[in-house]
Short mmCIF file of C-alpha atoms in Angstrom, two decimals:
data_model
loop_
_atom_site.label_atom_id
_atom_site.label_comp_id
_atom_site.label_asym_id
_atom_site.label_seq_id
_atom_site.Cartn_x
_atom_site.Cartn_y
_atom_site.Cartn_z
CA UNK A 1134 74.21 146.16 181.17
CA UNK A 1135 77.28 145.79 178.95
CA UNK A 1136 79.75 143.16 180.11
CA UNK A 1137 83.03 143.42 178.21
CA UNK A 1138 85.23 141.27 180.47
CA UNK A 1139 86.64 138.14 178.84
CA UNK A 1140 85.30 139.38 175.52
CA UNK A 1141 86.52 136.42 173.46
CA UNK A 1142 85.05 133.80 175.77
CA UNK A 1143 81.60 132.43 174.98
CA UNK A 1144 78.65 132.69 177.35
CA UNK A 1145 76.86 129.57 178.60
CA UNK A 1146 73.08 129.58 178.19
CA UNK A 1147 70.84 127.17 180.12
CA UNK A 1148 67.09 127.12 179.37
CA UNK A 1149 65.44 125.65 182.45
CA UNK A 1150 61.91 124.40 183.06
CA UNK A 1151 61.44 122.75 186.45
CA UNK A 1152 65.15 121.87 186.63
CA UNK A 1153 66.86 119.33 188.84
CA UNK A 1154 69.04 120.46 191.80
CA UNK A 1155 72.10 119.47 189.76
CA UNK A 1156 71.68 122.83 187.98
CA UNK A 1157 73.70 124.49 190.75
CA UNK A 1158 76.61 122.10 190.32
CA UNK A 1159 76.56 122.70 186.57
CA UNK A 1160 76.80 126.47 187.08
CA UNK A 1161 79.66 126.13 189.54
CA UNK A 1162 81.62 123.83 187.24
CA UNK A 1163 81.22 126.07 184.21
CA UNK A 1164 82.25 129.24 186.01
CA UNK A 1165 85.19 127.48 187.68
CA UNK A 1166 86.45 126.19 184.32
CA UNK A 1167 87.50 129.66 183.17
CA UNK A 1168 86.06 128.89 179.72
CA UNK A 1169 83.06 131.20 179.91
CA UNK A 1170 82.51 134.93 180.24
CA UNK A 1171 79.31 134.19 182.16
CA UNK A 1172 76.41 131.81 182.65
CA UNK A 1173 72.82 132.80 181.85
CA UNK A 1174 69.88 130.75 183.12
CA UNK A 1175 66.37 131.29 181.74
CA UNK A 1176 63.54 130.21 184.04
CA UNK A 1177 60.87 129.23 181.54
CA UNK A 1178 57.90 129.61 183.90
CA UNK A 1179 58.86 126.85 186.32
CA UNK A 1180 56.61 128.17 189.08
CA UNK A 1181 57.02 129.27 192.69
CA UNK A 1182 58.22 125.89 193.93
CA UNK A 1183 61.45 126.28 191.95
CA UNK A 1184 62.27 129.86 192.93
CA UNK A 1185 64.59 128.86 195.81
CA UNK A 1186 66.64 126.85 193.33
CA UNK A 1187 66.84 129.77 190.91
CA UNK A 1188 67.81 132.17 193.71
CA UNK A 1189 70.62 129.79 194.58
CA UNK A 1190 71.67 129.84 190.92
CA UNK A 1191 71.97 133.63 191.13
CA UNK A 1192 73.93 133.38 194.36
CA UNK A 1193 76.40 131.10 192.58
CA UNK A 1194 77.07 133.66 189.87
CA UNK A 1195 74.49 132.98 187.16
CA UNK A 1196 72.50 135.73 185.45
CA UNK A 1197 68.82 134.84 185.84
CA UNK A 1198 66.12 135.72 183.30
CA UNK A 1199 62.49 134.83 183.91
CA UNK A 1200 59.36 133.97 181.94
CA UNK A 1201 56.19 134.41 183.99
CA UNK A 1202 54.71 131.37 182.23
CA UNK A 1203 56.05 128.41 180.29
CA UNK A 1204 56.69 129.56 176.71
CA UNK A 1205 58.75 126.65 175.41
CA UNK A 1206 62.42 125.81 175.04
CA UNK A 1207 62.76 127.80 171.83
CA UNK A 1208 61.45 130.96 173.48
CA UNK A 1209 63.76 130.44 176.46
CA UNK A 1210 66.72 130.13 174.10
CA UNK A 1211 65.69 133.24 172.20
CA UNK A 1212 65.30 135.22 175.42
CA UNK A 1213 68.77 134.17 176.52
CA UNK A 1214 70.35 134.77 173.12
CA UNK A 1215 68.89 138.26 172.93
CA UNK A 1216 70.18 139.16 176.39
CA UNK A 1217 73.65 137.78 175.71
CA UNK A 1218 73.97 139.58 172.37
CA UNK A 1219 73.14 142.83 174.18
CA UNK A 1220 75.19 142.27 177.35
CA UNK A 1221 78.23 140.54 175.81
CA UNK A 1222 78.43 141.98 172.25
CA UNK A 1223 82.14 141.21 171.98
CA UNK A 1224 81.80 137.55 172.91
CA UNK A 1225 82.61 134.89 170.33
CA UNK A 1226 79.17 133.38 170.86
CA UNK A 1227 76.96 131.23 173.06
CA UNK A 1228 77.15 127.62 174.23
CA UNK A 1229 73.71 126.18 174.99
CA UNK A 1230 73.16 123.18 177.24
CA UNK A 1231 70.28 121.46 178.98
CA UNK A 1232 69.44 121.94 182.65
CA UNK A 1233 68.82 118.27 183.43
CA UNK A 1234 72.44 117.25 183.94
CA UNK A 1235 72.65 115.19 180.75
CA UNK A 1236 75.59 117.24 179.48
CA UNK A 1237 78.85 116.79 181.35
CA UNK A 1238 80.85 119.90 182.20
CA UNK A 1239 83.88 118.59 180.30
CA UNK A 1240 81.83 118.34 177.10
CA UNK A 1241 80.40 121.84 177.57
CA UNK A 1242 83.92 123.21 177.99
CA UNK A 1243 84.97 121.37 174.82
CA UNK A 1244 82.10 123.01 172.94
CA UNK A 1245 83.39 126.39 174.13
CA UNK A 1246 86.90 125.56 172.93
CA UNK A 1247 85.70 124.49 169.50
CA UNK A 1248 83.55 127.60 169.14
CA UNK A 1249 86.62 129.76 169.76
CA UNK A 1250 88.55 127.75 167.16
CA UNK A 1251 85.70 127.97 164.65
CA UNK A 1252 83.94 131.28 165.42
CA UNK A 1253 81.76 131.17 162.31
CA UNK A 1254 80.68 127.53 162.51
CA UNK A 1255 77.82 125.87 164.36
CA UNK A 1256 79.33 123.52 166.95
CA UNK A 1257 77.30 120.42 167.84
CA UNK A 1258 77.96 118.08 170.74
CA UNK A 1259 76.53 114.86 169.33
CA UNK A 1260 75.40 111.84 171.30
CA UNK A 1261 76.16 108.28 170.29
CA UNK A 1262 72.97 106.24 170.20
CA UNK A 1263 74.40 102.74 170.10
CA UNK A 1264 75.22 102.38 173.78
CA UNK A 1265 73.18 100.94 176.60
CA UNK A 1266 70.78 103.13 178.52
CA UNK A 1267 69.73 105.28 175.56
CA UNK A 1268 65.92 105.67 175.65
CA UNK A 1269 64.18 104.02 172.71
CA UNK A 1270 62.30 107.19 171.79
CA UNK A 1271 65.59 109.10 171.61
CA UNK A 1272 67.23 106.46 169.42
CA UNK A 1273 64.32 106.02 167.00
CA UNK A 1274 63.49 109.72 166.87
CA UNK A 1275 67.06 110.68 166.03
CA UNK A 1276 67.43 108.11 163.26
CA UNK A 1277 64.27 109.27 161.51
CA UNK A 1278 64.88 112.99 162.01
CA UNK A 1279 68.48 112.64 160.85
CA UNK A 1280 67.34 111.02 157.61
CA UNK A 1281 64.67 113.64 156.94
CA UNK A 1282 67.06 116.47 157.85
CA UNK A 1283 69.62 115.21 155.38
CA UNK A 1284 67.16 114.65 152.53
CA UNK A 1285 64.86 117.64 152.85
CA UNK A 1286 67.14 120.13 154.55
CA UNK A 1287 70.49 119.18 153.05
CA UNK A 1288 72.01 119.21 156.54
CA UNK A 1289 74.25 116.30 157.50
CA UNK A 1290 74.50 115.94 161.25
CA UNK A 1291 74.56 112.82 163.41
CA UNK A 1292 72.41 114.22 166.25
CA UNK A 1293 69.70 116.63 165.14
CA UNK A 1294 68.20 117.23 168.58
CA UNK A 1295 71.24 117.78 170.77
CA UNK A 1296 70.92 120.68 173.18
CA UNK A 1297 74.70 121.18 173.45
CA UNK A 1298 75.58 123.69 170.75
CA UNK A 1299 78.09 126.43 170.13
CA UNK A 1300 76.42 129.35 168.36
CA UNK A 1301 78.48 132.16 166.78
CA UNK A 1302 77.53 135.67 167.87
CA UNK A 1303 77.05 136.67 164.23
CA UNK A 1304 74.37 133.96 163.85
CA UNK A 1305 72.20 135.16 166.75
CA UNK A 1306 70.25 137.91 164.90
CA UNK A 1307 69.02 135.35 162.36
CA UNK A 1308 67.92 132.99 165.15
CA UNK A 1309 66.01 135.73 166.93
CA UNK A 1310 63.84 136.15 163.83
CA UNK A 1311 62.68 132.52 163.89
CA UNK A 1312 59.07 131.98 164.91
CA UNK A 1313 59.40 128.52 166.41
CA UNK A 1314 59.12 128.42 170.19
CA UNK A 1315 59.50 124.81 171.34
CA UNK A 1316 61.89 121.94 170.62
CA UNK A 1317 61.36 122.65 166.93
CA UNK A 1318 63.49 125.80 167.36
CA UNK A 1319 66.64 123.67 167.47
CA UNK A 1320 65.74 121.97 164.21
CA UNK A 1321 64.86 125.33 162.68
CA UNK A 1322 68.35 126.45 163.71
CA UNK A 1323 69.84 123.72 161.53
CA UNK A 1324 67.71 124.79 158.58
CA UNK A 1325 68.79 128.40 159.01
CA UNK A 1326 72.45 127.38 159.21
CA UNK A 1327 71.99 125.79 155.79
CA UNK A 1328 70.62 129.04 154.41
CA UNK A 1329 73.63 130.91 155.80
CA UNK A 1330 76.11 128.46 154.29
CA UNK A 1331 77.55 127.67 157.70
CA UNK A 1332 79.83 124.77 158.53
CA UNK A 1333 78.82 122.31 161.21
CA UNK A 1334 81.57 121.08 163.52
CA UNK A 1335 80.62 117.95 165.45
CA UNK A 1336 82.30 116.29 168.38
CA UNK A 1337 81.23 113.23 170.40
CA UNK A 1338 79.83 113.66 173.89
CA UNK A 1339 78.92 111.39 176.75
CA UNK A 1340 75.29 111.75 177.72
CA UNK A 1341 73.91 110.79 181.12
CA UNK A 1342 70.36 109.44 180.91
CA UNK A 1343 68.11 109.08 183.91
CA UNK A 1344 65.98 105.90 184.10
CA UNK A 1345 63.21 106.17 181.53
CA UNK A 1346 64.42 109.61 180.54
CA UNK A 1347 61.96 110.90 183.12
CA UNK A 1348 63.48 114.36 183.53
CA UNK A 1349 62.87 115.24 179.89
CA UNK A 1350 60.00 117.63 179.18
CA UNK A 1351 59.85 116.50 175.55
CA UNK A 1352 56.29 115.40 174.66
CA UNK A 1353 56.66 112.75 171.94
CA UNK A 1354 53.46 113.42 169.97
CA UNK A 1355 53.08 117.20 170.25
CA UNK A 1356 56.75 118.14 170.05
CA UNK A 1357 57.49 115.65 167.28
CA UNK A 1358 54.62 117.11 165.25
CA UNK A 1359 56.08 120.59 165.71
CA UNK A 1360 59.54 119.39 164.70
CA UNK A 1361 58.35 117.78 161.47
CA UNK A 1362 56.24 120.81 160.61
CA UNK A 1363 59.57 122.59 160.11
CA UNK A 1364 60.24 120.16 157.25
CA UNK A 1365 56.70 120.26 155.87
CA UNK A 1366 56.64 124.00 155.45
CA UNK A 1367 59.76 123.78 153.30
CA UNK A 1368 57.77 121.72 150.80
CA UNK A 1369 54.40 123.47 150.77
CA UNK A 1370 55.41 125.70 147.86
CA UNK A 1371 56.36 122.67 145.78
CA UNK A 1372 53.00 121.05 146.54
CA UNK A 1373 51.12 124.23 145.59
CA UNK A 1374 53.12 124.52 142.36
CA UNK A 1375 52.50 120.85 141.55
CA UNK A 1376 48.74 121.27 141.97
CA UNK A 1377 48.83 124.41 139.84
CA UNK A 1378 50.87 122.64 137.17
CA UNK A 1379 48.52 119.65 137.13
CA UNK A 1380 45.43 121.86 136.87
CA UNK A 1381 46.83 123.84 133.92
CA UNK A 1382 48.13 120.64 132.27
CA UNK A 1383 44.71 118.99 132.58
CA UNK A 1384 42.90 122.05 131.22
CA UNK A 1385 45.27 122.39 128.26
CA UNK A 1386 45.34 118.66 127.47
CA UNK A 1387 41.56 118.35 127.58
CA UNK A 1388 41.44 121.43 125.34
CA UNK A 1389 43.37 119.61 122.64
CA UNK A 1390 46.86 121.08 123.07
CA UNK A 1391 48.55 117.68 123.29
CA UNK A 1392 51.07 116.51 125.87
CA UNK A 1393 53.84 118.92 124.85
CA UNK A 1394 51.58 121.97 124.71
CA UNK A 1395 49.89 121.12 128.00
CA UNK A 1396 53.27 120.55 129.64
CA UNK A 1397 54.56 123.91 128.39
CA UNK A 1398 51.49 125.75 129.69
CA UNK A 1399 51.65 124.13 133.10
CA UNK A 1400 55.38 124.67 133.51
CA UNK A 1401 55.21 128.32 132.43
CA UNK A 1402 52.67 129.26 135.09
CA UNK A 1403 53.71 126.97 137.94
CA UNK A 1404 57.41 127.51 137.24
CA UNK A 1405 57.19 131.28 137.68
CA UNK A 1406 55.26 130.84 140.93
CA UNK A 1407 57.61 128.17 142.26
CA UNK A 1408 60.76 130.16 141.45
CA UNK A 1409 59.57 133.25 143.34
CA UNK A 1410 58.36 131.31 146.37
CA UNK A 1411 61.40 129.00 146.56
CA UNK A 1412 63.88 131.84 146.15
CA UNK A 1413 62.37 134.14 148.76
CA UNK A 1414 60.58 131.87 151.24
CA UNK A 1415 61.91 128.30 151.04
CA UNK A 1416 65.64 128.58 150.38
CA UNK A 1417 65.77 132.34 151.09
CA UNK A 1418 68.54 132.90 148.60
CA UNK A 1419 70.25 136.28 148.52
CA UNK A 1420 72.10 138.08 145.76
CA UNK A 1421 71.28 138.65 142.11
CA UNK A 1422 68.40 136.70 140.60
CA UNK A 1423 69.74 136.42 137.04
CA UNK A 1424 71.95 133.36 137.55
CA UNK A 1425 69.44 131.28 139.59
CA UNK A 1426 66.68 132.34 137.18
CA UNK A 1427 68.67 131.04 134.21
CA UNK A 1428 69.53 127.80 136.00
CA UNK A 1429 65.93 127.36 137.10
CA UNK A 1430 64.62 127.90 133.56
CA UNK A 1431 67.10 125.33 132.25
CA UNK A 1432 66.01 122.88 134.94
CA UNK A 1433 62.33 123.41 134.13
CA UNK A 1434 62.93 122.74 130.42
CA UNK A 1435 65.05 119.65 131.13
CA UNK A 1436 62.61 118.12 133.59
CA UNK A 1437 59.65 118.97 131.36
CA UNK A 1438 61.32 117.12 128.48
CA UNK A 1439 61.97 114.10 130.69
CA UNK A 1440 58.38 114.20 131.96
CA UNK A 1441 56.99 114.35 128.41
CA UNK A 1442 59.09 111.36 127.39
CA UNK A 1443 58.01 109.42 130.48
CA UNK A 1444 54.33 110.23 129.99
CA UNK A 1445 54.52 109.00 126.39
CA UNK A 1446 56.18 105.76 127.47
CA UNK A 1447 53.74 105.09 130.32
CA UNK A 1448 50.78 105.91 128.10
CA UNK A 1449 51.86 103.90 125.05
CA UNK A 1450 53.67 100.99 126.69
CA UNK A 1451 52.01 100.61 130.09
CA UNK A 1452 48.52 101.65 129.08
CA UNK A 1453 48.15 104.39 131.69
CA UNK A 1454 45.99 107.38 130.95
CA UNK A 1455 47.90 110.55 130.17
CA UNK A 1456 46.73 112.24 133.37
CA UNK A 1457 47.72 109.25 135.52
CA UNK A 1458 51.08 109.00 133.75
CA UNK A 1459 51.61 112.69 134.50
CA UNK A 1460 51.12 112.04 138.23
CA UNK A 1461 53.57 109.12 138.19
CA UNK A 1462 56.31 111.02 136.36
CA UNK A 1463 56.02 114.17 138.46
CA UNK A 1464 56.19 112.09 141.64
CA UNK A 1465 59.36 110.38 140.41
CA UNK A 1466 60.99 113.66 139.37
CA UNK A 1467 60.03 115.60 142.49
CA UNK A 1468 62.91 114.43 144.68
CA UNK A 1469 65.48 115.08 141.94
CA UNK A 1470 64.07 118.55 141.30
CA UNK A 1471 64.17 119.39 144.99
CA UNK A 1472 67.81 118.37 145.35
CA UNK A 1473 68.85 120.31 142.23
CA UNK A 1474 67.16 123.47 143.52
CA UNK A 1475 68.53 123.07 147.02
CA UNK A 1476 72.13 122.26 146.14
CA UNK A 1477 72.72 124.10 142.86
CA UNK A 1478 70.16 126.75 141.97
CA UNK A 1479 69.52 128.30 145.38
CA UNK A 1480 72.64 127.06 147.17
CA UNK A 1481 74.05 129.72 149.54
CA UNK A 1482 77.60 130.95 148.98
CA UNK A 1483 80.32 129.43 151.13
CA UNK A 1484 81.21 131.55 154.14
CA UNK A 1485 84.97 131.29 154.77
CA UNK A 1486 86.60 131.53 158.17
CA UNK A 1487 87.87 135.08 158.89
CA UNK A 1488 91.41 133.81 159.45
CA UNK A 1489 93.35 130.50 159.38
CA UNK A 1490 92.33 128.33 162.29
CA UNK A 1491 94.05 125.49 164.07
CA UNK A 1492 92.48 122.19 163.29
CA UNK A 1493 90.61 120.59 166.16
CA UNK A 1494 89.96 116.88 166.70
CA UNK A 1495 86.32 116.45 165.76
CA UNK A 1496 83.95 113.64 164.93
CA UNK A 1497 83.10 115.21 161.59
CA UNK A 1498 83.13 118.59 159.96
CA UNK A 1499 80.64 119.18 157.17
CA UNK A 1500 79.34 121.99 155.06
CA UNK A 1501 75.54 121.97 155.33
CA UNK A 1502 74.64 120.85 151.87
#
């Protein structure tokens, strides 16, 4: 079905697993606001007991999509995004929100407004975690994830796990290719926005928490592990290259090539491997390879020179063995090397707005970098 009415308006998407009755009120408020071309609800395998509630959602004007079993929030979002891209191809995008009533209708409408103002930016309705009533696991989890997101992913956002987001229609195909299926999908979305050079437009929202956060289906151990795996996989190539470099360095040094010769051998082999993997699988950089290759080679030479100097100092002055000094120096230089690759060598090109846009009052507006 192709729905062209209200083409410029976004579509609201609500992934729902065993939702609260307030879902019906949310649907009514969104449709009555006139800010949405439609509302799509995805039943993520909630079971027979919840079918009367979902039928009522349909009766109140929502489009209902069903999973026969629980597949995870990420899969529910992908199902909804795919349907919306097909049924509303002319829409500006999608506004996602949770089904537990934690997002107020006024904030959802504001997300829709900002998405129309910034049709090529990722809009984030961000919670403030300093107030009373915020669950401890939400506060602590956000602080840690925000730090890791900024350092490893280069994405600066004040609320990494918010479910209230405005997603441009042009961004949906990239999201449908993601393999994450649970809560980690939303973090993966931030990583992919970095790779696309997208802006992030934040605005503050009021979040309603139930006592103990009991309506949340977030499982702290399992879902947190999945979320942080998103970060870990971005660094596996660097770990593999480091092990390769250390093995070649050790072999060459024990063979009598000296520190400089061993360093050159290790960097030559591990550097070629790391460049290919980082370019195509970690940072997924597009375009010509000549410029990043030249910058990467320069970086390898510079960091190798610094490492050689540091190994000499640690060996001669601190009495460390050459192999132990190598481990210390590479550990120190790792973070700097990662940032240089992320922000300079494989940095995505800026993606400008298609036309001048009116400025909107926002909490912050950052390029993901």
